[in-house]
């Protein structure tokens, strides 16, 4: 009886220790320590379970490694795409503003800040977003409004226009320093809008110069036509007078 008890105690201790190792190993794997291995002792069913656990842990380690590599590649691709997009936007001569679906300004390129130097975009550069209402208020602070129009009425009207993104309306502003701006807004498929501002001051000046040149050219042609007409009339009058004078 004593020998059987000692043998049973020894066997129970071995089995208990192996089960405890499996339990501790499972706990480590659950905490993210993939690849943890347990020493295999014996050839019984418990040893087979330990081998299966080790194989599973190795497979999880390989899967986690591949997932981490894929995540790093995706992050590098995303950072590269964002960098290219940001550089492309900043190289454009047009002012571009991207507003998300929550009416928060997500991006402002450098051309827009040149059109509106009073706008502080340092918050956006540090990952913060500006409410569209506040952004419009800053943008309209250097834009001439109609006589007697309140700034809040101008802000409300501009926000109303921006929210009517299905009509693709063109807006026009004139800054205090005399620049003419044409504003176009378009919807984004993921929600929100993109606002594009174009400085057409030089274009309008060129158009005005061309219009004046055309008016001067038309006036010159008119004077040339009048001169030709006057010469013809003088010739028609002079011919019979000469005939009469010759006869006399």
Tab-separated table of C-alpha atoms in Angstrom:
chain	number	residue	atom	x	y	z
A	1	UNK	CA	0.000	0.000	0.000
A	2	UNK	CA	2.868	2.381	0.879
A	3	UNK	CA	4.653	1.604	-2.393
A	4	UNK	CA	1.460	2.189	-4.418
A	5	UNK	CA	0.852	5.464	-2.599
A	6	UNK	CA	4.417	6.625	-3.247
A	7	UNK	CA	4.151	5.622	-6.907
A	8	UNK	CA	0.791	7.406	-7.272
A	9	UNK	CA	2.146	10.530	-5.602
A	10	UNK	CA	5.145	10.536	-7.927
A	11	UNK	CA	2.992	10.023	-11.006
A	12	UNK	CA	0.541	12.709	-9.914
A	13	UNK	CA	3.384	15.133	-9.320
A	14	UNK	CA	4.763	14.533	-12.823
A	15	UNK	CA	1.343	14.887	-14.438
A	16	UNK	CA	0.491	17.948	-12.374
A	17	UNK	CA	3.772	19.660	-13.208
A	18	UNK	CA	3.270	19.009	-16.940
A	19	UNK	CA	-0.285	20.333	-16.792
A	20	UNK	CA	0.960	23.371	-14.857
A	21	UNK	CA	3.544	24.020	-17.571
A	22	UNK	CA	0.845	23.822	-20.212
A	23	UNK	CA	-1.304	26.221	-18.211
A	24	UNK	CA	1.569	28.695	-17.747
A	25	UNK	CA	2.518	28.399	-21.420
A	26	UNK	CA	-1.047	29.048	-22.526
A	27	UNK	CA	-1.134	32.100	-20.274
A	28	UNK	CA	2.092	33.451	-21.803
A	29	UNK	CA	0.791	32.920	-25.332
A	30	UNK	CA	-2.475	34.621	-24.425
A	31	UNK	CA	-0.439	37.622	-23.223
A	32	UNK	CA	1.274	37.845	-26.612
A	33	UNK	CA	4.449	35.865	-25.955
A	34	UNK	CA	4.117	33.886	-29.169
A	35	UNK	CA	6.698	31.171	-29.809
A	36	UNK	CA	6.969	30.041	-26.191
A	37	UNK	CA	8.016	26.383	-26.036
A	38	UNK	CA	7.506	23.761	-23.315
A	39	UNK	CA	9.866	20.876	-22.657
A	40	UNK	CA	8.333	17.576	-23.783
A	41	UNK	CA	8.734	14.637	-21.400
A	42	UNK	CA	7.442	11.174	-22.030
A	43	UNK	CA	5.440	9.662	-24.830
A	44	UNK	CA	1.966	9.735	-23.402
A	45	UNK	CA	-1.073	11.786	-24.431
A	46	UNK	CA	0.095	14.705	-22.296
A	47	UNK	CA	3.375	14.785	-24.200
A	48	UNK	CA	1.434	14.797	-27.502
A	49	UNK	CA	-0.636	17.710	-26.223
A	50	UNK	CA	2.584	19.549	-25.311
A	51	UNK	CA	3.966	18.986	-28.827
A	52	UNK	CA	0.749	20.308	-30.313
A	53	UNK	CA	0.967	23.349	-28.062
A	54	UNK	CA	4.561	24.003	-29.166
A	55	UNK	CA	3.572	23.704	-32.822
A	56	UNK	CA	0.664	26.079	-32.303
A	57	UNK	CA	2.904	28.571	-30.480
A	58	UNK	CA	5.456	28.475	-33.317
A	59	UNK	CA	2.715	28.983	-35.905
A	60	UNK	CA	1.360	31.939	-33.949
A	61	UNK	CA	4.862	33.407	-33.753
A	62	UNK	CA	5.271	33.097	-37.526
A	63	UNK	CA	1.826	34.601	-38.124
A	64	UNK	CA	2.548	37.496	-35.755
A	65	UNK	CA	5.892	38.120	-37.473
A	66	UNK	CA	4.271	38.208	-40.912
A	67	UNK	CA	1.463	40.421	-39.629
A	68	UNK	CA	3.989	42.854	-38.149
A	69	UNK	CA	5.928	42.987	-41.423
A	70	UNK	CA	2.708	43.595	-43.350
A	71	UNK	CA	1.718	46.346	-40.921
A	72	UNK	CA	5.096	48.062	-41.288
A	73	UNK	CA	4.874	47.839	-45.081
A	74	UNK	CA	1.371	49.260	-44.997
A	75	UNK	CA	2.480	52.096	-42.724
A	76	UNK	CA	5.428	52.880	-44.990
A	77	UNK	CA	3.124	52.857	-48.011
A	78	UNK	CA	0.617	55.074	-46.243
A	79	UNK	CA	3.310	57.516	-45.113
A	80	UNK	CA	4.755	57.597	-48.631
A	81	UNK	CA	1.331	58.198	-50.185
A	82	UNK	CA	0.569	60.946	-47.680
A	83	UNK	CA	3.955	62.546	-48.305
A	84	UNK	CA	3.495	62.469	-52.084
A	85	UNK	CA	-0.047	63.806	-51.789
A	86	UNK	CA	1.023	66.582	-49.412
A	87	UNK	CA	3.954	67.587	-51.645
A	88	UNK	CA	1.710	67.541	-54.717
A	89	UNK	CA	-0.924	69.664	-52.990
A	90	UNK	CA	1.651	72.164	-51.729
A	91	UNK	CA	3.199	72.478	-55.193
A	92	UNK	CA	-0.134	73.491	-56.742
A	93	UNK	CA	-0.678	77.202	-57.474
A	94	UNK	CA	-4.311	76.840	-56.421
A	95	UNK	CA	-5.420	77.108	-52.810
A	96	UNK	CA	-6.835	73.770	-51.621
A	97	UNK	CA	-8.754	73.037	-48.422
A	98	UNK	CA	-10.052	69.568	-47.485
A	99	UNK	CA	-12.976	69.348	-45.061
A	100	UNK	CA	-14.067	66.017	-43.577
A	101	UNK	CA	-17.611	64.760	-43.023
A	102	UNK	CA	-17.704	66.341	-39.525
A	103	UNK	CA	-17.106	69.870	-40.896
A	104	UNK	CA	-13.508	69.841	-39.673
A	105	UNK	CA	-10.698	71.262	-41.808
A	106	UNK	CA	-8.273	68.398	-42.338
A	107	UNK	CA	-5.743	69.896	-44.770
A	108	UNK	CA	-4.710	73.313	-46.092
A	109	UNK	CA	-1.985	73.672	-48.711
A	110	UNK	CA	0.639	76.404	-48.835
A	111	UNK	CA	-0.988	78.265	-51.751
A	112	UNK	CA	-4.114	78.831	-49.665
A	113	UNK	CA	-2.088	80.289	-46.807
A	114	UNK	CA	-0.502	82.698	-49.291
A	115	UNK	CA	-3.972	83.805	-50.380
A	116	UNK	CA	-5.063	84.162	-46.741
A	117	UNK	CA	-1.962	84.942	-44.637
A	118	UNK	CA	-4.095	85.666	-41.576
A	119	UNK	CA	-5.053	81.976	-41.203
A	120	UNK	CA	-3.009	80.089	-38.626
A	121	UNK	CA	-2.653	76.470	-39.729
A	122	UNK	CA	-0.132	75.452	-37.048
A	123	UNK	CA	-2.856	73.409	-35.337
A	124	UNK	CA	-3.483	71.396	-38.505
A	125	UNK	CA	0.244	70.747	-38.939
A	126	UNK	CA	0.306	69.194	-35.455
A	127	UNK	CA	-2.570	66.859	-36.258
A	128	UNK	CA	-5.387	68.995	-34.858
A	129	UNK	CA	-8.424	70.005	-36.868
A	130	UNK	CA	-10.156	73.377	-37.138
A	131	UNK	CA	-13.902	73.776	-37.152
A	132	UNK	CA	-15.159	74.890	-40.569
A	133	UNK	CA	-17.097	77.811	-39.076
A	134	UNK	CA	-13.980	79.230	-37.408
A	135	UNK	CA	-11.947	78.602	-40.544
A	136	UNK	CA	-14.443	80.469	-42.741
A	137	UNK	CA	-14.466	83.304	-40.216
A	138	UNK	CA	-10.673	83.635	-40.503
A	139	UNK	CA	-10.785	83.380	-44.294
A	140	UNK	CA	-13.437	86.093	-44.665
A	141	UNK	CA	-11.673	88.500	-42.299
A	142	UNK	CA	-9.557	89.882	-45.182
A	143	UNK	CA	-12.317	89.721	-47.816
A	144	UNK	CA	-14.414	92.741	-48.731
A	145	UNK	CA	-18.115	92.302	-48.193
A	146	UNK	CA	-21.143	94.198	-49.393
A	147	UNK	CA	-21.780	97.556	-47.816
A	148	UNK	CA	-23.641	97.194	-44.529
A	149	UNK	CA	-23.287	93.404	-44.443
A	150	UNK	CA	-22.412	91.885	-41.076
A	151	UNK	CA	-19.529	89.414	-40.814
A	152	UNK	CA	-21.746	86.770	-39.197
A	153	UNK	CA	-24.214	87.003	-42.085
A	154	UNK	CA	-21.345	86.512	-44.524
A	155	UNK	CA	-20.123	83.471	-42.562
A	156	UNK	CA	-23.595	81.910	-42.469
A	157	UNK	CA	-24.091	82.521	-46.191
A	158	UNK	CA	-20.721	80.994	-47.038
A	159	UNK	CA	-21.359	77.909	-44.885
A	160	UNK	CA	-24.749	77.513	-46.538
A	161	UNK	CA	-23.080	77.631	-49.958
A	162	UNK	CA	-20.465	75.068	-48.939
A	163	UNK	CA	-23.134	72.667	-47.712
A	164	UNK	CA	-24.916	72.878	-51.076
A	165	UNK	CA	-22.218	70.705	-52.587
A	166	UNK	CA	-24.473	69.157	-55.234
A	167	UNK	CA	-24.838	72.406	-57.178
A	168	UNK	CA	-21.121	73.099	-57.725
A	169	UNK	CA	-21.602	76.846	-57.425
A	170	UNK	CA	-18.762	79.226	-58.209
A	171	UNK	CA	-18.210	81.951	-55.640
A	172	UNK	CA	-16.189	85.125	-56.055
A	173	UNK	CA	-14.374	87.174	-53.435
A	174	UNK	CA	-12.255	90.277	-53.526
A	175	UNK	CA	-9.624	90.699	-50.840
A	176	UNK	CA	-8.707	93.931	-49.145
A	177	UNK	CA	-5.478	94.151	-51.156
A	178	UNK	CA	-7.424	94.023	-54.437
A	179	UNK	CA	-7.032	90.380	-55.424
A	180	UNK	CA	-9.924	88.577	-57.127
A	181	UNK	CA	-10.595	85.009	-55.979
A	182	UNK	CA	-12.810	82.378	-57.598
A	183	UNK	CA	-13.949	79.636	-55.197
A	184	UNK	CA	-15.153	76.198	-56.280
A	185	UNK	CA	-16.245	73.434	-53.911
A	186	UNK	CA	-16.814	69.779	-54.721
A	187	UNK	CA	-18.078	66.812	-52.655
A	188	UNK	CA	-15.778	63.978	-51.556
A	189	UNK	CA	-16.932	60.371	-51.892
A	190	UNK	CA	-15.995	59.590	-48.277
A	191	UNK	CA	-17.912	62.630	-47.018
A	192	UNK	CA	-16.935	66.279	-46.705
A	193	UNK	CA	-15.876	68.729	-49.390
A	194	UNK	CA	-12.773	70.014	-51.117
A	195	UNK	CA	-12.509	73.780	-51.613
A	196	UNK	CA	-10.331	75.224	-54.384
A	197	UNK	CA	-9.535	78.939	-54.575
A	198	UNK	CA	-7.932	80.507	-57.644
A	199	UNK	CA	-6.355	83.946	-57.801
A	200	UNK	CA	-7.650	85.386	-61.101
A	201	UNK	CA	-6.354	88.926	-60.549
A	202	UNK	CA	-3.721	88.714	-63.284
A	203	UNK	CA	-6.149	86.930	-65.601
A	204	UNK	CA	-8.758	89.612	-65.189
A	205	UNK	CA	-6.139	92.329	-65.626
A	206	UNK	CA	-5.026	90.621	-68.839
A	207	UNK	CA	-8.642	90.326	-69.982
A	208	UNK	CA	-9.216	93.999	-69.228
A	209	UNK	CA	-6.069	94.943	-71.142
A	210	UNK	CA	-7.195	92.779	-74.057
A	211	UNK	CA	-10.641	94.378	-73.978
A	212	UNK	CA	-9.139	97.865	-74.035
A	213	UNK	CA	-6.842	96.889	-76.892
A	214	UNK	CA	-9.812	95.519	-78.825
A	215	UNK	CA	-11.755	98.731	-78.182
A	216	UNK	CA	-8.833	100.820	-79.376
A	217	UNK	CA	-8.454	98.596	-82.419
A	218	UNK	CA	-12.151	98.901	-83.196
A	219	UNK	CA	-11.956	102.667	-82.778
A	220	UNK	CA	-8.948	102.772	-85.109
A	221	UNK	CA	-10.747	100.667	-87.685
A	222	UNK	CA	-13.774	102.911	-87.360
A	223	UNK	CA	-11.681	106.006	-87.934
A	224	UNK	CA	-10.009	104.345	-90.922
A	225	UNK	CA	-13.445	103.481	-92.323
A	226	UNK	CA	-14.644	107.040	-91.764
A	227	UNK	CA	-11.518	108.335	-93.497
A	228	UNK	CA	-12.090	106.044	-96.448
A	229	UNK	CA	-15.755	107.046	-96.582
A	230	UNK	CA	-14.895	110.743	-96.392
A	231	UNK	CA	-12.293	110.323	-99.158
A	232	UNK	CA	-14.822	108.544	-101.363
A	233	UNK	CA	-17.471	111.193	-100.746
A	234	UNK	CA	-14.942	113.958	-101.459
A	235	UNK	CA	-13.944	112.198	-104.672
A	236	UNK	CA	-17.579	111.809	-105.746
A	237	UNK	CA	-18.211	115.484	-105.033
A	238	UNK	CA	-14.963	116.664	-106.607
A	239	UNK	CA	-15.522	114.809	-109.909
A	240	UNK	CA	-18.702	116.692	-111.041
A	241	UNK	CA	-17.289	119.960	-109.764
A	242	UNK	CA	-14.224	119.476	-111.937
A	243	UNK	CA	-16.479	118.568	-114.878
A	244	UNK	CA	-18.551	121.700	-114.419
A	245	UNK	CA	-15.420	123.811	-113.974
A	246	UNK	CA	-13.899	122.404	-117.134
A	247	UNK	CA	-17.041	123.168	-119.125
A	248	UNK	CA	-17.186	126.703	-117.810
